[in-house]
Amino acid sequence: MTAEAENSVSPSAGWRRRETLSSQLVRTVAERIRVGEYPKGAKLPTEKALIDEFGVSRTVVREAIANLRASGLISIHHGIGAFVRQDAGVTPFRLSEESLVAVEEIVKGLELRIGIESEAAALAAHRRTEADLEAIRQACAAMDTAIRHASRDTQADFDFHCAVASASQNEHFYRIFSYLGETLMPRMRVQTNDISDAMFSGHLGRVNDEHRAVLQAIEARDADGARAAMRKHLSDSRDRMVERLRYDK
């Protein structure tokens, strides 16, 4: 291919192959925001427009949008679209390629957990026993103890999710989570010793509030509420961990 022909191909064809497609899209959109091609407050192109321009799948676009949102560059207005934040660029967007890989692993892992654990929570609302409820309550109580002591131990968090999976009365959910949880729980993979005790306890408090929202829906046999509460918890967890990775680099 001649240099002239190479310069005439679509933007996606010139991307560096060693990057994942979603990280390439993140980099391109972030640069357009930086130079003002996508001004502050402006609505980003639609998913379809991005798919057509860059020749990527809807999944790639959605992963990139999730990363851009977690990076503080855009905000999502559900039912309307994605918009460049007014404060975009106040904190420079400087994710290394290594950080982008970590971000994408967390996003993908939590997306998988959202699909599995949301349904497990809905089934638990229908099928839980008093013993199941007590196990979930004990996990929340153990998290309260961790909050008081700013404990970095992840066991109470893990036990909560195991107890919800077990309450589904479907052993496959429990077995899958027992593997996925140890592999994909972000707090098991990210060092937290550099965070102050007060800040870390505040983080655990928010997490346990989300846990208790799941517990309350399961107690009430509210399957839709349990599904929504677990989805919100894991989505918020994804956003928190991605934001932490952003500021660590």
XYZ file of N, CA and C in Angstrom:
747
model
N 0.853 -1.192 0.000
C 0.000 0.000 0.000
C 0.883 1.234 0.000
N 0.584 2.203 -0.846
C 1.357 3.437 -0.900
C 1.037 4.295 0.299
N 1.922 5.286 0.555
C 1.674 6.180 1.688
C 0.397 6.960 1.477
N 0.129 7.378 0.205
C -1.075 8.142 -0.072
C -2.318 7.317 0.172
N -2.279 6.031 -0.243
C -3.431 5.159 -0.027
C -3.643 4.901 1.449
N -2.528 4.735 2.165
C -2.640 4.459 3.599
C -3.262 5.631 4.328
N -2.935 6.859 3.875
C -3.476 8.037 4.530
C -4.950 8.240 4.233
N -5.460 7.539 3.210
C -6.842 7.762 2.811
C -7.822 6.814 3.466
N -7.331 5.842 4.236
C -8.219 4.869 4.832
C -8.927 5.479 6.022
N -9.956 4.776 6.544
C -10.743 5.272 7.664
C -9.891 5.362 8.914
N -10.295 6.197 9.916
C -9.502 6.363 11.140
C -9.231 5.056 11.843
N -10.214 4.131 11.859
C -10.038 2.901 12.616
C -8.943 2.039 12.032
N -8.737 2.095 10.716
C -7.738 1.240 10.090
C -6.338 1.647 10.480
N -6.143 2.909 10.878
C -4.821 3.383 11.240
C -4.492 3.207 12.702
N -5.419 2.708 13.494
C -5.159 2.528 14.915
C -4.062 1.506 15.144
N -3.371 1.659 16.258
C -2.310 0.702 16.590
C -2.924 -0.621 17.038
N -2.487 -1.700 16.409
C -3.103 -3.000 16.650
C -2.841 -3.524 18.052
N -1.793 -3.030 18.716
C -1.484 -3.584 20.037
C -2.453 -3.088 21.100
N -3.210 -2.062 20.821
C -4.232 -1.603 21.745
C -5.539 -2.350 21.493
N -6.353 -2.509 22.535
C -7.686 -3.051 22.306
C -8.526 -1.999 21.610
N -9.571 -2.439 20.944
C -10.418 -1.502 20.212
C -11.060 -0.470 21.134
N -11.512 -0.917 22.305
C -12.170 0.036 23.198
C -11.191 1.073 23.735
N -9.933 0.669 24.030
C -8.957 1.647 24.521
C -8.575 2.629 23.422
N -8.556 2.158 22.172
C -8.291 3.066 21.061
C -9.413 4.101 20.933
N -10.640 3.640 21.097
C -11.774 4.560 20.995
C -11.760 5.554 22.143
N -11.427 5.089 23.353
C -11.303 5.990 24.502
C -10.267 7.070 24.205
N -9.111 6.657 23.708
C -8.038 7.602 23.417
C -8.461 8.629 22.371
N -9.152 8.164 21.328
C -9.564 9.064 20.258
C -10.605 10.073 20.740
N -11.611 9.593 21.465
C -12.655 10.499 21.951
C -12.070 11.472 22.973
N -11.190 10.990 23.861
C -10.561 11.869 24.854
C -9.768 12.974 24.173
N -9.075 12.640 23.085
C -8.309 13.647 22.364
C -9.233 14.673 21.708
N -10.348 14.214 21.158
C -11.301 15.144 20.548
C -11.893 16.095 21.589
N -12.107 15.576 22.801
C -12.583 16.442 23.881
C -11.502 17.453 24.252
N -10.269 16.989 24.321
C -9.167 17.857 24.726
C -8.988 19.031 23.768
N -9.099 18.777 22.464
C -8.853 19.837 21.484
C -10.108 20.634 21.163
N -11.252 20.253 21.771
C -12.472 21.018 21.570
C -13.321 20.584 20.401
N -12.943 19.484 19.760
C -13.782 18.980 18.673
C -15.134 18.532 19.226
N -15.108 17.984 20.442
C -16.340 17.732 21.191
C -16.332 18.731 22.354
N -16.999 19.873 22.232
C -16.919 20.925 23.258
C -17.568 20.500 24.573
N -17.195 21.200 25.649
C -17.800 20.950 26.951
C -19.293 21.219 26.878
N -20.063 20.293 27.432
C -21.511 20.414 27.409
C -22.156 19.848 26.163
N -21.340 19.500 25.154
C -21.886 19.000 23.891
C -22.270 17.535 24.007
N -23.247 17.146 23.229
C -23.653 15.750 23.179
C -22.709 14.987 22.264
N -22.254 13.822 22.725
C -21.404 12.981 21.893
C -22.224 12.378 20.751
N -21.559 11.943 19.681
C -22.273 11.214 18.634
C -22.976 9.987 19.219
N -24.024 9.558 18.573
C -24.766 8.388 19.037
C -23.924 7.128 18.917
N -24.371 6.061 19.574
C -23.684 4.773 19.437
C -23.555 4.383 17.968
N -24.650 4.524 17.230
C -24.636 4.139 15.825
C -23.632 4.962 15.033
N -23.554 6.269 15.333
C -22.607 7.123 14.617
C -21.172 6.696 14.894
N -20.868 6.355 16.150
C -19.521 5.904 16.496
C -19.210 4.554 15.863
N -20.204 3.672 15.860
C -20.024 2.372 15.224
C -19.706 2.543 13.740
N -20.475 3.410 13.087
C -20.282 3.624 11.648
C -18.948 4.293 11.355
N -18.555 5.281 12.178
C -17.313 6.008 11.914
C -16.081 5.147 12.117
N -16.077 4.364 13.209
C -14.863 3.640 13.567
C -14.895 2.158 13.190
N -16.024 1.683 12.702
C -16.086 0.301 12.261
C -15.923 -0.705 13.373
N -16.487 -0.401 14.555
C -16.388 -1.298 15.698
C -17.785 -1.760 16.104
N -17.835 -2.690 17.034
C -19.120 -3.235 17.464
C -19.772 -2.357 18.521
N -21.052 -2.605 18.774
C -21.765 -1.883 19.829
C -21.129 -2.145 21.192
N -20.647 -3.375 21.416
C -20.008 -3.704 22.695
C -18.766 -2.857 22.915
N -17.951 -2.677 21.866
C -16.739 -1.860 21.980
C -17.107 -0.420 22.326
N -18.122 0.116 21.665
C -18.546 1.489 21.931
C -19.018 1.619 23.378
N -19.799 0.663 23.850
C -20.323 0.756 25.208
C -19.217 0.632 26.253
N -18.214 -0.216 26.003
C -17.073 -0.315 26.917
C -16.328 1.016 26.966
N -16.123 1.621 25.801
C -15.414 2.903 25.756
C -16.196 3.988 26.484
N -17.518 4.028 26.280
C -18.343 5.028 26.952
C -18.277 4.837 28.465
N -18.309 3.581 28.920
C -18.210 3.314 30.363
C -16.889 3.816 30.919
N -15.800 3.600 30.181
C -14.495 4.060 30.648
C -14.402 5.583 30.651
N -14.960 6.220 29.617
C -14.945 7.686 29.557
C -15.764 8.296 30.687
N -16.887 7.648 30.994
C -17.719 8.135 32.099
C -16.970 8.009 33.422
N -16.357 6.832 33.656
C -15.623 6.613 34.901
C -14.416 7.541 35.009
N -13.890 7.981 33.873
C -12.734 8.875 33.861
C -13.119 10.322 34.113
N -14.416 10.611 34.205
C -14.858 11.964 34.486
C -14.919 12.869 33.278
N -14.814 12.301 32.081
C -14.864 13.121 30.872
C -16.283 13.327 30.359
N -17.158 12.363 30.574
C -18.518 12.477 30.075
C -19.507 12.099 31.169
N -20.745 12.472 30.965
C -21.836 12.039 31.842
C -22.932 11.451 30.970
N -23.711 10.559 31.553
C -24.771 9.882 30.821
C -26.113 10.425 31.276
N -26.932 10.848 30.339
C -28.312 11.244 30.620
C -29.190 10.160 29.987
N -29.693 9.272 30.828
C -30.399 8.098 30.323
C -31.604 8.505 29.480
N -31.696 7.882 28.314
C -32.766 8.179 27.381
C -32.463 9.342 26.468
N -31.343 10.043 26.751
C -30.972 11.203 25.927
C -29.650 10.965 25.230
N -28.619 10.595 26.000
C -27.323 10.336 25.402
C -26.180 10.679 26.328
N -24.965 10.694 25.780
C -23.748 11.008 26.533
C -23.307 12.426 26.207
N -22.869 13.160 27.241
C -22.486 14.556 27.073
C -21.099 14.788 27.680
N -20.334 15.673 27.043
C -19.038 16.058 27.593
C -19.281 16.878 28.856
N -18.614 16.504 29.942
C -18.798 17.204 31.202
C -18.235 18.618 31.119
N -18.870 19.536 31.848
C -18.385 20.910 31.883
C -17.000 21.004 32.523
N -16.698 20.064 33.445
C -15.398 20.085 34.103
C -14.407 19.117 33.476
N -14.732 18.613 32.283
C -13.813 17.706 31.601
C -12.484 18.411 31.350
N -11.408 17.729 31.712
C -10.096 18.315 31.471
C -9.528 19.046 32.659
N -10.342 19.272 33.699
C -9.806 19.933 34.897
C -8.712 19.068 35.507
N -8.987 17.770 35.583
C -7.954 16.805 35.944
C -7.510 16.121 34.664
N -6.259 16.228 34.263
C -5.832 15.691 32.975
C -6.151 14.220 32.846
N -6.560 13.832 31.664
C -6.872 12.434 31.366
C -5.590 11.758 30.916
N -4.963 11.014 31.823
C -3.652 10.439 31.531
C -3.600 8.989 31.974
N -4.361 8.172 31.347
C -4.298 6.743 31.628
C -3.238 6.104 30.737
N -2.308 5.397 31.347
C -1.334 4.665 30.552
C -2.017 3.468 29.910
N -1.342 2.850 28.937
C -1.925 1.669 28.306
C -2.108 0.546 29.326
N -1.175 0.444 30.283
C -1.311 -0.567 31.333
C -2.562 -0.308 32.172
N -2.834 0.974 32.458
C -4.025 1.323 33.226
C -5.288 1.027 32.445
N -5.256 1.312 31.148
C -6.427 1.042 30.314
C -6.765 -0.440 30.327
N -5.731 -1.288 30.284
C -5.971 -2.737 30.334
C -6.632 -3.103 31.650
N -6.126 -2.543 32.762
C -6.707 -2.830 34.076
C -8.148 -2.358 34.144
N -8.411 -1.157 33.622
C -9.764 -0.615 33.605
C -10.692 -1.541 32.836
N -10.267 -1.958 31.659
C -11.123 -2.793 30.822
C -11.393 -4.146 31.465
N -10.388 -4.702 32.158
C -10.592 -5.981 32.846
C -11.641 -5.836 33.937
N -11.575 -4.742 34.693
C -12.548 -4.521 35.764
C -13.937 -4.323 35.188
N -14.038 -3.501 34.136
C -15.344 -3.248 33.519
C -15.942 -4.544 33.004
N -15.153 -5.328 32.289
C -15.674 -6.571 31.714
C -16.042 -7.571 32.801
N -15.182 -7.666 33.828
C -15.474 -8.599 34.904
C -16.746 -8.242 35.644
N -16.934 -6.970 35.924
C -18.128 -6.561 36.646
C -19.371 -6.631 35.766
N -19.214 -6.427 34.470
C -20.354 -6.638 33.575
C -20.819 -8.091 33.633
N -19.869 -9.008 33.676
C -20.226 -10.426 33.787
C -20.908 -10.700 35.117
N -20.368 -10.146 36.200
C -20.969 -10.352 37.511
C -22.361 -9.728 37.596
N -22.554 -8.565 36.951
C -23.870 -7.923 36.966
C -24.912 -8.875 36.399
N -24.595 -9.491 35.265
C -25.546 -10.406 34.642
C -25.871 -11.596 35.521
N -24.853 -12.151 36.166
C -25.044 -13.360 36.974
C -25.681 -13.036 38.324
N -25.097 -12.074 39.036
C -25.536 -11.828 40.405
C -26.880 -11.111 40.498
N -27.224 -10.325 39.488
C -28.533 -9.673 39.512
C -29.643 -10.708 39.465
N -29.457 -11.708 38.618
C -30.473 -12.772 38.536
C -30.461 -13.641 39.783
N -29.291 -13.881 40.348
C -29.221 -14.646 41.598
C -29.974 -13.926 42.706
N -29.831 -12.601 42.773
C -30.537 -11.822 43.798
C -32.044 -11.887 43.596
N -32.488 -11.834 42.329
C -33.926 -11.920 42.056
C -34.478 -13.275 42.481
N -33.753 -14.336 42.184
C -34.188 -15.676 42.604
C -34.163 -15.798 44.123
N -33.162 -15.190 44.752
C -33.076 -15.243 46.215
C -34.296 -14.604 46.860
N -34.813 -13.543 46.247
C -36.006 -12.884 46.790
C -37.204 -13.826 46.780
N -37.264 -14.693 45.803
C -38.355 -15.661 45.721
C -38.142 -16.856 46.648
N -36.894 -17.298 46.798
C -36.626 -18.621 47.355
C -35.932 -18.620 48.710
N -35.516 -17.477 49.206
C -34.693 -17.446 50.419
C -35.419 -18.063 51.602
N -34.612 -18.650 52.487
C -35.108 -19.175 53.749
C -34.667 -18.228 54.865
N -35.156 -18.463 56.060
C -34.709 -17.650 57.190
C -33.213 -17.825 57.432
N -32.711 -19.052 57.198
C -31.266 -19.284 57.353
C -30.476 -18.464 56.329
N -30.994 -18.364 55.123
C -30.330 -17.553 54.097
C -30.277 -16.092 54.514
N -31.431 -15.596 55.000
C -31.476 -14.198 55.428
C -30.486 -13.934 56.556
N -30.386 -14.877 57.481
C -29.467 -14.698 58.601
C -28.015 -14.653 58.117
N -27.680 -15.474 57.112
C -26.317 -15.462 56.569
C -26.005 -14.122 55.906
N -26.989 -13.572 55.199
C -26.783 -12.273 54.546
C -26.647 -11.178 55.601
N -27.495 -11.245 56.641
C -27.418 -10.241 57.712
C -26.066 -10.310 58.426
N -25.584 -11.510 58.668
C -24.298 -11.658 59.349
C -23.169 -11.062 58.519
N -23.243 -11.229 57.206
C -22.219 -10.642 56.335
C -22.265 -9.116 56.410
N -23.464 -8.557 56.463
C -23.595 -7.098 56.604
C -23.062 -6.639 57.964
N -23.330 -7.421 59.005
C -22.834 -7.071 60.338
C -21.309 -7.141 60.385
N -20.746 -8.153 59.717
C -19.286 -8.262 59.655
C -18.686 -7.072 58.911
N -19.401 -6.593 57.890
C -18.933 -5.406 57.174
C -18.971 -4.183 58.089
N -20.002 -4.094 58.970
C -20.059 -2.992 59.937
C -18.815 -2.997 60.824
N -18.394 -4.190 61.247
C -17.178 -4.303 62.061
C -15.959 -3.847 61.273
N -15.900 -4.253 60.001
C -14.785 -3.834 59.141
C -14.754 -2.323 58.987
N -15.938 -1.704 58.922
C -16.021 -0.244 58.800
C -15.432 0.425 60.039
N -15.803 -0.088 61.212
C -15.314 0.522 62.463
C -13.795 0.442 62.575
N -13.220 -0.639 62.044
C -11.776 -0.854 62.169
C -11.019 -0.521 60.885
N -11.725 -0.018 59.881
C -11.100 0.281 58.578
C -10.321 -0.929 58.074
N -10.912 -2.109 58.228
C -10.238 -3.344 57.855
C -10.146 -3.486 56.336
N -8.967 -3.876 55.874
C -8.764 -4.106 54.439
C -9.141 -5.530 54.032
N -9.543 -6.347 54.987
C -9.931 -7.728 54.697
C -11.205 -7.734 53.851
N -11.219 -8.513 52.782
C -12.369 -8.555 51.874
C -13.351 -9.678 52.201
N -13.133 -10.406 53.280
C -13.929 -11.609 53.527
C -15.415 -11.302 53.707
N -15.750 -10.247 54.467
C -17.164 -9.937 54.707
C -17.870 -9.596 53.400
N -17.198 -8.852 52.540
C -17.753 -8.509 51.229
C -17.994 -9.777 50.412
N -17.007 -10.639 50.387
C -17.121 -11.898 49.645
C -18.240 -12.766 50.217
N -18.318 -12.832 51.550
C -19.344 -13.656 52.195
C -20.753 -13.160 51.851
N -20.930 -11.835 51.764
C -22.241 -11.297 51.402
C -22.682 -11.822 50.036
N -21.821 -11.719 49.061
C -22.190 -12.137 47.705
C -22.390 -13.653 47.631
N -21.587 -14.398 48.375
C -21.786 -15.855 48.426
C -23.142 -16.188 49.041
N -23.517 -15.468 50.101
C -24.783 -15.743 50.784
C -25.973 -15.448 49.868
N -25.894 -14.373 49.091
C -26.975 -14.071 48.147
C -27.061 -15.154 47.080
N -25.910 -15.564 46.548
C -25.902 -16.620 45.533
C -26.483 -17.913 46.098
N -26.117 -18.236 47.337
C -26.627 -19.453 47.964
C -28.139 -19.379 48.161
N -28.650 -18.186 48.496
C -30.079 -18.010 48.733
C -30.917 -18.200 47.476
N -30.283 -18.200 46.306
C -31.020 -18.466 45.062
C -31.496 -19.913 44.993
N -30.945 -20.775 45.854
C -31.250 -22.208 45.885
C -30.869 -22.890 44.564
N -29.953 -22.263 43.846
C -29.420 -22.851 42.613
C -27.912 -22.947 42.800
N -27.426 -24.157 43.010
C -26.012 -24.338 43.349
C -25.074 -23.844 42.260
N -25.577 -23.738 41.035
C -24.714 -23.275 39.949
C -24.345 -21.803 40.137
N -25.300 -21.000 40.616
C -24.971 -19.601 40.897
C -23.883 -19.520 41.959
N -24.014 -20.324 43.005
C -23.026 -20.295 44.081
C -21.651 -20.728 43.581
N -21.626 -21.805 42.794
C -20.340 -22.297 42.301
C -19.682 -21.300 41.359
N -20.473 -20.685 40.497
C -19.921 -19.702 39.565
C -19.370 -18.509 40.336
N -20.152 -18.018 41.325
C -19.660 -16.859 42.055
C -18.435 -17.203 42.884
N -18.382 -18.392 43.455
C -17.217 -18.769 44.257
C -15.940 -18.655 43.445
N -16.056 -18.922 42.134
C -14.894 -18.736 41.256
C -14.764 -17.284 40.827
N -15.846 -16.715 40.309
C -15.785 -15.361 39.761
C -15.452 -14.341 40.834
N -16.003 -14.536 42.029
C -15.775 -13.557 43.080
C -14.299 -13.414 43.397
N -13.606 -14.523 43.606
C -12.184 -14.478 43.924
C -11.372 -13.935 42.754
N -11.856 -14.164 41.548
C -11.124 -13.731 40.358
C -11.427 -12.297 39.982
N -12.695 -11.874 40.150
C -13.143 -10.609 39.572
C -13.547 -9.542 40.576
N -13.535 -9.830 41.884
C -13.876 -8.771 42.843
C -12.758 -7.737 42.830
N -13.041 -6.511 42.404
C -11.976 -5.520 42.245
C -11.167 -5.275 43.502
N -11.822 -5.267 44.666
C -11.096 -4.934 45.896
C -10.092 -6.008 46.264
N -10.242 -7.205 45.713
C -9.258 -8.253 45.940
C -8.012 -8.055 45.080
N -8.131 -7.170 44.072
C -7.043 -7.009 43.114
C -6.349 -5.668 43.207
N -6.913 -4.721 43.936
C -6.358 -3.374 43.989
C -5.857 -3.084 45.401
N -4.624 -2.598 45.505
C -4.060 -2.266 46.800
C -4.770 -1.049 47.395
N -5.054 -1.111 48.703
C -5.773 -0.010 49.356
C -5.012 0.555 50.549
N -3.780 0.096 50.754
C -3.044 0.533 51.942
C -2.704 2.010 51.917
N -2.738 2.633 50.725
C -2.390 4.047 50.633
C -3.582 4.959 50.917
N -4.764 4.373 51.178
C -5.961 5.160 51.455
C -6.082 5.351 52.965
N -6.425 6.554 53.407
C -6.560 6.812 54.843
C -7.679 5.966 55.430
N -7.598 5.689 56.732
C -8.623 4.887 57.399
C -9.996 5.532 57.272
N -10.060 6.855 57.448
C -11.354 7.533 57.388
C -11.970 7.414 56.002
N -11.152 7.608 54.987
C -11.662 7.519 53.624
C -12.079 6.094 53.303
N -11.279 5.125 53.761
C -11.597 3.736 53.457
C -12.865 3.300 54.184
N -13.035 3.719 55.428
C -14.257 3.387 56.159
C -15.475 3.997 55.472
N -15.320 5.204 54.956
C -16.414 5.821 54.210
C -16.776 5.028 52.977
N -15.750 4.522 52.295
C -15.987 3.667 51.120
C -16.742 2.407 51.516
N -16.293 1.748 52.590
C -16.965 0.518 53.030
C -18.401 0.816 53.449
N -18.618 1.983 54.049
C -19.976 2.348 54.453
C -20.909 2.446 53.258
N -20.432 3.042 52.173
C -21.262 3.137 50.962
C -21.545 1.756 50.396
N -20.521 0.905 50.400
C -20.702 -0.458 49.900
C -21.735 -1.205 50.729
N -21.649 -1.074 52.068
C -22.570 -1.820 52.914
C -23.991 -1.255 52.837
N -24.131 0.033 52.588
C -25.466 0.586 52.337
C -26.090 -0.079 51.104
N -25.269 -0.280 50.092
C -25.754 -0.955 48.877
C -26.088 -2.418 49.176
N -25.260 -3.070 49.995
C -25.559 -4.450 50.406
C -26.903 -4.524 51.119
N -27.137 -3.584 52.032
C -28.381 -3.624 52.809
C -29.604 -3.353 51.929
N -29.426 -2.580 50.868
C -30.542 -2.370 49.937
C -30.910 -3.683 49.251
N -29.899 -4.483 48.917
C -30.158 -5.808 48.339
C -30.852 -6.685 49.380
N -30.334 -6.682 50.604
C -30.921 -7.484 51.686
C -32.380 -7.109 51.912
N -32.685 -5.827 51.969
C -34.062 -5.391 52.225
C -35.017 -5.871 51.139
N -34.570 -5.841 49.894
C -35.425 -6.320 48.800
C -35.629 -7.818 48.886
N -34.584 -8.552 49.257
C -34.712 -10.003 49.399
C -35.632 -10.337 50.568
N -35.473 -9.606 51.671
C -36.363 -9.814 52.814
C -37.828 -9.593 52.423
N -38.071 -8.596 51.580
C -39.436 -8.238 51.178
C -39.963 -9.115 50.042
N -39.153 -10.075 49.602
C -39.492 -10.930 48.454
C -39.792 -10.086 47.203
N -39.047 -9.014 47.073
C -39.185 -8.109 45.930
C -38.107 -8.467 44.909
N -38.454 -9.341 43.964
C -37.458 -9.827 42.999
C -36.931 -8.704 42.119
N -37.820 -7.853 41.607
C -37.378 -6.747 40.752
C -36.496 -5.778 41.524
N -36.873 -5.520 42.769
C -36.073 -4.622 43.591
C -34.708 -5.195 43.906
N -34.650 -6.509 44.183
C -33.367 -7.157 44.480
C -32.464 -7.135 43.253
N -33.053 -7.423 42.095
C -32.276 -7.391 40.843
C -31.709 -5.993 40.611
N -32.556 -4.969 40.765
C -32.127 -3.591 40.522
C -31.068 -3.144 41.546
N -31.246 -3.542 42.807
C -30.299 -3.135 43.849
C -28.936 -3.772 43.628
N -28.917 -5.050 43.222
C -27.637 -5.706 42.958
C -26.972 -5.109 41.719
N -27.770 -4.821 40.699
C -27.214 -4.199 39.497
C -26.596 -2.837 39.830
N -27.306 -2.039 40.634
C -26.782 -0.724 41.014
C -25.505 -0.868 41.827
N -25.484 -1.805 42.766
C -24.303 -2.005 43.598
C -23.082 -2.344 42.751
N -23.231 -3.287 41.835
C -22.083 -3.706 41.031
C -21.697 -2.638 40.013
N -22.670 -1.911 39.484
C -22.355 -0.815 38.563
C -21.595 0.294 39.290
N -22.047 0.619 40.503
C -21.353 1.640 41.289
C -19.950 1.168 41.675
N -19.825 -0.124 41.971
C -18.512 -0.682 42.300
C -17.560 -0.541 41.123
N -18.067 -0.840 39.944
C -17.264 -0.675 38.727
C -16.767 0.762 38.598
N -17.674 1.723 38.755
C -17.310 3.125 38.562
C -16.306 3.588 39.621
N -16.487 3.139 40.861
C -15.560 3.537 41.926
C -14.148 3.017 41.671
N -14.042 1.755 41.266
C -12.726 1.169 41.077
C -12.025 1.738 39.857
N -12.780 2.021 38.806
C -12.180 2.634 37.619
C -11.676 4.023 37.961
N -12.453 4.768 38.742
C -12.034 6.107 39.147
C -10.765 6.041 39.986
N -10.674 5.050 40.861
C -9.468 4.907 41.685
C -8.255 4.630 40.810
N -8.388 3.752 39.842
C -7.276 3.452 38.945
C -6.850 4.698 38.176
N -7.817 5.513 37.838
C -7.515 6.741 37.100
C -6.583 7.644 37.902
N -6.869 7.809 39.201
C -6.089 8.737 40.017
C -4.810 8.113 40.566
N -4.712 6.774 40.489
C -3.489 6.115 40.942
C -2.333 6.337 39.989
N -2.657 6.663 38.721
C -1.591 6.725 37.710
C -1.135 8.158 37.491
